[in-house]
C-alpha cells in the first residue's frame, strides 16, 4: 500500500471520531430546503460546481482535482485553469466531485456522518452493485426475463443514486449556509437562576428556596425556643451594699485588736 493510500485510509478512520454532526441529516434535507433539493436532482453537475467553488470560499487558487483525495489530484494542470478542471471533474466524475466536497467539509468542520446516513449511502452502493451483477448475468444467459429485470433494477439504482446525491448536495449547501451565518448568530446561553447555581468550594448547597432544617433530635414542626431579649431582664444587678455593712460589728462585741 502506498503512502498516499495509507494517509487516506487513516483519514477515513479519523472521520468516524469527529465530534460534530451535519446541521441536517439526509432524510431531513427535503423538508429543510425542497427547492434546492429539486435543483440538485435535475441539475446535479451544475450544483456540484457551485458548491465546490463555495466550499473553497470562491478562491479557485485553492482548487485541486477531487479536493486532493484521488491519485490524479494535483496532476491535471489545475493551477493553470482551475475553472475548466472543475467543470471537467463535475461532468466526467460527478460522484467523485460530490464525495470530495463532502470530505472537504467534514475535515474542515470535524463533521461525522450519522449511522442513518451511512446506511442510506451504503444501500445506494449495494443496489448499484446488484444491478451491475444482474446486467452481467443477463448478457451471459441471454434470457429476456432476466434482461428486463436487470433493466428495471438498473433504473431503480439510478433513481436512488440521483436522489441520494441530491440530498447530499442539499446537506452540503445547508452546512455552508450555517458556516456563512445565514441562520443568524447563535442564541446566547441563558444564565441559570440562583437556585440552580452552586459552588464547588461549598460543602453544602445554599439553602435558597428551602425551609430551614430542624435541629437533630427534635420532631418536625417543633417550635424553637424564643430568643431572649438583650439585655436580659434584671440586668444590671442591684447595687451591692458597702463592706462592712452598717451596724457591724454589733455593740458589745469585743474587738479583735486592743486599742
Short mmCIF file of C-alpha atoms in Angstrom, two decimals:
data_model
loop_
_atom_site.label_atom_id
_atom_site.label_comp_id
_atom_site.label_asym_id
_atom_site.label_seq_id
_atom_site.Cartn_x
_atom_site.Cartn_y
_atom_site.Cartn_z
CA UNK A 1 0.00 0.00 0.00
CA UNK A 2 1.38 3.40 -0.99
CA UNK A 3 1.95 6.25 1.44
CA UNK A 4 -0.92 8.32 -0.04
CA UNK A 5 -3.39 5.43 0.21
CA UNK A 6 -2.38 4.83 3.81
CA UNK A 7 -2.94 8.50 4.64
CA UNK A 8 -6.40 8.46 3.01
CA UNK A 9 -7.33 5.31 4.94
CA UNK A 10 -6.25 6.86 8.22
CA UNK A 11 -8.21 9.99 7.34
CA UNK A 12 -11.38 7.96 6.72
CA UNK A 13 -10.98 6.23 10.05
CA UNK A 14 -10.43 9.58 11.75
CA UNK A 15 -13.71 10.95 10.34
CA UNK A 16 -15.61 8.36 12.37
CA UNK A 17 -14.42 10.05 15.57
CA UNK A 18 -15.33 13.62 14.63
CA UNK A 19 -17.41 15.34 17.30
CA UNK A 20 -19.79 17.47 15.19
CA UNK A 21 -22.81 16.42 13.16
CA UNK A 22 -24.37 17.73 9.97
CA UNK A 23 -26.86 20.52 10.53
CA UNK A 24 -29.46 18.40 8.67
CA UNK A 25 -29.38 14.67 8.01
CA UNK A 26 -30.11 13.20 4.58
CA UNK A 27 -33.72 12.39 5.44
CA UNK A 28 -34.46 15.94 6.57
CA UNK A 29 -32.91 17.75 3.60
CA UNK A 30 -36.13 17.67 1.55
CA UNK A 31 -38.05 19.33 4.34
CA UNK A 32 -35.23 21.77 5.09
CA UNK A 33 -34.76 23.04 1.51
CA UNK A 34 -37.05 21.33 -1.00
CA UNK A 35 -36.43 23.74 -3.95
CA UNK A 36 -32.67 23.32 -3.76
CA UNK A 37 -33.05 19.55 -3.45
CA UNK A 38 -35.09 19.51 -6.67
CA UNK A 39 -32.46 21.66 -8.38
CA UNK A 40 -29.73 19.27 -7.27
CA UNK A 41 -31.75 16.32 -8.59
CA UNK A 42 -32.32 17.70 -12.08
CA UNK A 43 -29.02 19.60 -12.48
CA UNK A 44 -26.54 17.79 -10.29
CA UNK A 45 -23.28 18.76 -12.08
CA UNK A 46 -24.14 22.49 -12.00
CA UNK A 47 -24.89 22.34 -8.29
CA UNK A 48 -21.70 20.36 -7.65
CA UNK A 49 -19.66 23.02 -9.46
CA UNK A 50 -21.19 25.85 -7.41
CA UNK A 51 -20.86 24.01 -4.10
CA UNK A 52 -17.19 23.16 -4.63
CA UNK A 53 -16.41 26.75 -5.51
CA UNK A 54 -18.30 27.93 -2.45
CA UNK A 55 -16.55 25.37 -0.24
CA UNK A 56 -13.25 26.94 -1.35
CA UNK A 57 -14.58 30.40 -0.32
CA UNK A 58 -14.70 31.33 -4.03
CA UNK A 59 -10.90 31.19 -4.14
CA UNK A 60 -10.12 28.97 -7.11
CA UNK A 61 -6.39 29.22 -6.49
CA UNK A 62 -7.00 26.65 -3.73
CA UNK A 63 -8.66 24.20 -6.12
CA UNK A 64 -7.26 20.70 -6.52
CA UNK A 65 -8.87 17.96 -8.57
CA UNK A 66 -11.20 15.91 -6.35
CA UNK A 67 -10.08 18.08 -3.41
CA UNK A 68 -6.82 16.14 -3.17
CA UNK A 69 -8.48 12.80 -2.29
CA UNK A 70 -7.72 10.98 -5.59
CA UNK A 71 -4.42 9.81 -7.09
CA UNK A 72 -4.87 12.23 -10.01
CA UNK A 73 -5.12 15.23 -7.70
CA UNK A 74 -2.56 17.91 -8.46
CA UNK A 75 -1.55 16.33 -11.78
CA UNK A 76 -4.22 17.73 -14.07
CA UNK A 77 -2.94 21.27 -14.51
CA UNK A 78 -5.37 22.77 -12.01
CA UNK A 79 -3.13 25.75 -11.32
CA UNK A 80 -3.30 26.94 -14.96
CA UNK A 81 -7.07 26.70 -15.44
CA UNK A 82 -8.90 25.65 -12.28
CA UNK A 83 -12.38 26.54 -13.58
CA UNK A 84 -12.04 24.27 -16.60
CA UNK A 85 -10.64 21.45 -14.47
CA UNK A 86 -13.54 21.74 -12.03
CA UNK A 87 -16.01 21.69 -14.93
CA UNK A 88 -14.38 18.53 -16.27
CA UNK A 89 -14.49 16.94 -12.83
CA UNK A 90 -18.21 17.53 -12.24
CA UNK A 91 -19.11 16.31 -15.75
CA UNK A 92 -16.90 13.23 -16.04
CA UNK A 93 -16.56 12.27 -12.36
CA UNK A 94 -19.80 13.51 -10.86
CA UNK A 95 -19.86 11.01 -7.99
CA UNK A 96 -16.30 11.79 -7.01
CA UNK A 97 -16.99 15.52 -7.12
CA UNK A 98 -19.89 15.18 -4.66
CA UNK A 99 -17.89 12.90 -2.35
CA UNK A 100 -14.82 15.18 -2.48
CA UNK A 101 -16.86 18.22 -1.46
CA UNK A 102 -18.32 16.17 1.36
CA UNK A 103 -14.89 15.09 2.62
CA UNK A 104 -13.67 18.68 2.34
CA UNK A 105 -16.45 19.96 4.61
CA UNK A 106 -16.07 17.08 7.04
CA UNK A 107 -12.37 17.70 7.52
CA UNK A 108 -12.84 21.45 7.86
CA UNK A 109 -15.61 21.34 10.48
CA UNK A 110 -14.90 17.92 12.10
CA UNK A 111 -18.27 16.51 10.99
CA UNK A 112 -19.09 12.84 11.22
CA UNK A 113 -21.81 11.09 9.26
CA UNK A 114 -24.62 9.55 11.29
CA UNK A 115 -25.37 5.84 11.13
CA UNK A 116 -28.64 6.52 9.32
CA UNK A 117 -26.85 8.47 6.59
CA UNK A 118 -24.22 5.74 6.31
CA UNK A 119 -26.97 3.16 5.84
CA UNK A 120 -28.57 5.22 3.07
CA UNK A 121 -25.27 5.71 1.26
CA UNK A 122 -24.36 2.03 1.72
CA UNK A 123 -27.75 0.94 0.35
CA UNK A 124 -27.15 3.10 -2.73
CA UNK A 125 -23.78 1.44 -3.40
CA UNK A 126 -25.11 -2.07 -2.79
CA UNK A 127 -28.04 -1.50 -5.15
CA UNK A 128 -25.67 -0.37 -7.88
CA UNK A 129 -23.52 -3.46 -7.41
CA UNK A 130 -26.53 -5.75 -7.57
CA UNK A 131 -27.77 -4.01 -10.74
CA UNK A 132 -24.33 -4.46 -12.31
CA UNK A 133 -24.28 -8.17 -11.45
CA UNK A 134 -27.77 -8.67 -12.92
CA UNK A 135 -26.67 -6.94 -16.13
CA UNK A 136 -23.67 -9.25 -16.47
CA UNK A 137 -25.82 -12.33 -15.82
CA UNK A 138 -28.38 -11.14 -18.39
CA UNK A 139 -25.66 -10.78 -21.04
CA UNK A 140 -24.27 -14.25 -20.29
CA UNK A 141 -27.58 -16.11 -20.13
CA UNK A 142 -29.41 -14.16 -22.84
CA UNK A 143 -32.81 -14.58 -21.20
CA UNK A 144 -35.32 -11.83 -21.94
CA UNK A 145 -36.86 -12.06 -18.47
CA UNK A 146 -33.50 -11.57 -16.77
CA UNK A 147 -32.68 -8.70 -19.13
CA UNK A 148 -35.94 -6.94 -18.29
CA UNK A 149 -35.33 -7.50 -14.58
CA UNK A 150 -31.78 -6.12 -14.89
CA UNK A 151 -33.05 -3.04 -16.72
CA UNK A 152 -35.65 -2.37 -14.04
CA UNK A 153 -33.06 -2.86 -11.34
CA UNK A 154 -30.61 -0.54 -13.12
CA UNK A 155 -33.30 2.11 -13.46
CA UNK A 156 -34.10 1.80 -9.74
CA UNK A 157 -30.41 2.04 -8.85
CA UNK A 158 -30.01 5.18 -10.97
CA UNK A 159 -33.04 6.80 -9.33
CA UNK A 160 -31.70 6.03 -5.86
CA UNK A 161 -28.26 7.31 -6.87
CA UNK A 162 -29.61 10.61 -8.17
CA UNK A 163 -31.88 11.05 -5.15
CA UNK A 164 -29.14 10.38 -2.61
CA UNK A 165 -26.67 12.66 -4.40
CA UNK A 166 -29.29 15.43 -4.49
CA UNK A 167 -29.87 15.04 -0.74
CA UNK A 168 -26.14 15.02 -0.07
CA UNK A 169 -25.59 18.22 -2.04
CA UNK A 170 -28.50 19.89 -0.25
CA UNK A 171 -26.92 18.80 3.02
CA UNK A 172 -23.64 20.43 1.94
CA UNK A 173 -25.43 23.63 0.97
CA UNK A 174 -27.23 23.88 4.32
CA UNK A 175 -23.95 23.30 6.16
CA UNK A 176 -22.28 26.12 4.27
CA UNK A 177 -25.30 28.35 4.96
CA UNK A 178 -24.64 27.69 8.61
CA UNK A 179 -20.93 28.44 8.12
CA UNK A 180 -21.67 31.76 6.42
CA UNK A 181 -24.07 32.87 9.17
CA UNK A 182 -27.26 32.72 7.11
CA UNK A 183 -29.13 31.21 10.04
CA UNK A 184 -28.27 34.19 12.23
CA UNK A 185 -25.91 34.38 15.19
CA UNK A 186 -26.10 31.56 17.72
CA UNK A 187 -28.53 32.10 20.58
CA UNK A 188 -26.83 33.35 23.75
CA UNK A 189 -26.65 30.96 26.63
CA UNK A 190 -29.15 31.67 29.37
CA UNK A 191 -27.76 32.37 32.84
CA UNK A 192 -29.17 29.90 35.37
CA UNK A 193 -31.11 31.22 38.31
CA UNK A 194 -29.63 31.48 41.80
CA UNK A 195 -31.32 28.29 42.94
CA UNK A 196 -29.57 26.33 40.17
CA UNK A 197 -26.10 27.69 40.79
CA UNK A 198 -23.65 26.01 43.12
CA UNK A 199 -20.02 26.30 44.01
CA UNK A 200 -17.52 23.54 44.33
CA UNK A 201 -15.90 25.12 47.36
CA UNK A 202 -19.11 24.94 49.41
CA UNK A 203 -19.58 21.73 51.43
CA UNK A 204 -23.35 22.10 51.18
CA UNK A 205 -25.55 23.76 48.59
CA UNK A 206 -27.06 27.13 49.52
CA UNK A 207 -30.40 26.95 51.31
CA UNK A 208 -32.10 29.34 48.92
CA UNK A 209 -35.71 28.32 48.36
CA UNK A 210 -35.61 25.59 51.00
CA UNK A 211 -37.13 25.67 54.55
CA UNK A 212 -34.65 25.85 57.45
CA UNK A 213 -33.53 22.49 58.74
CA UNK A 214 -34.72 21.31 62.18
CA UNK A 215 -32.26 20.59 64.95
CA UNK A 216 -31.24 16.97 65.37
CA UNK A 217 -33.49 15.05 67.75
CA UNK A 218 -36.46 17.42 67.53
CA UNK A 219 -39.68 16.37 65.82
CA UNK A 220 -40.70 18.11 62.64
CA UNK A 221 -42.60 21.29 63.42
CA UNK A 222 -41.17 21.57 66.92
CA UNK A 223 -41.20 25.27 67.75
CA UNK A 224 -37.75 26.59 68.52
CA UNK A 225 -37.30 28.41 71.87
CA UNK A 226 -37.84 32.11 71.75
CA UNK A 227 -34.65 34.10 71.87
CA UNK A 228 -34.22 36.23 74.98
CA UNK A 229 -34.18 39.99 74.65
CA UNK A 230 -30.92 41.82 75.04
CA UNK A 231 -30.01 42.87 77.64
CA UNK A 232 -31.85 40.25 79.72
CA UNK A 233 -34.36 41.24 82.34
CA UNK A 234 -32.90 42.06 85.78
CA UNK A 235 -29.65 43.32 84.37
CA UNK A 236 -27.67 45.14 85.67
CA UNK A 237 -28.00 43.64 89.21
CA UNK A 238 -28.87 45.93 92.17
CA UNK A 239 -26.02 47.83 93.76
CA UNK A 240 -24.17 45.80 96.34
CA UNK A 241 -24.08 47.05 99.97
CA UNK A 242 -20.95 48.67 101.31
CA UNK A 243 -18.47 46.48 103.13
CA UNK A 244 -18.57 46.06 106.05
CA UNK A 245 -22.29 46.60 106.36
CA UNK A 246 -23.66 49.26 108.60
CA UNK A 247 -24.10 48.17 112.22
CA UNK A 248 -21.25 45.72 112.08
CA UNK A 249 -19.91 44.60 114.49
CA UNK A 250 -22.80 44.74 116.91
CA UNK A 251 -22.40 46.80 120.04
CA UNK A 252 -20.79 45.00 122.95
CA UNK A 253 -18.84 42.70 120.64
CA UNK A 254 -15.23 42.50 121.80
CA UNK A 255 -12.74 44.00 119.43
CA UNK A 256 -10.12 41.73 117.94
CA UNK A 257 -7.33 44.22 118.42
CA UNK A 258 -6.54 46.22 121.59
CA UNK A 259 -6.87 49.94 121.28
#
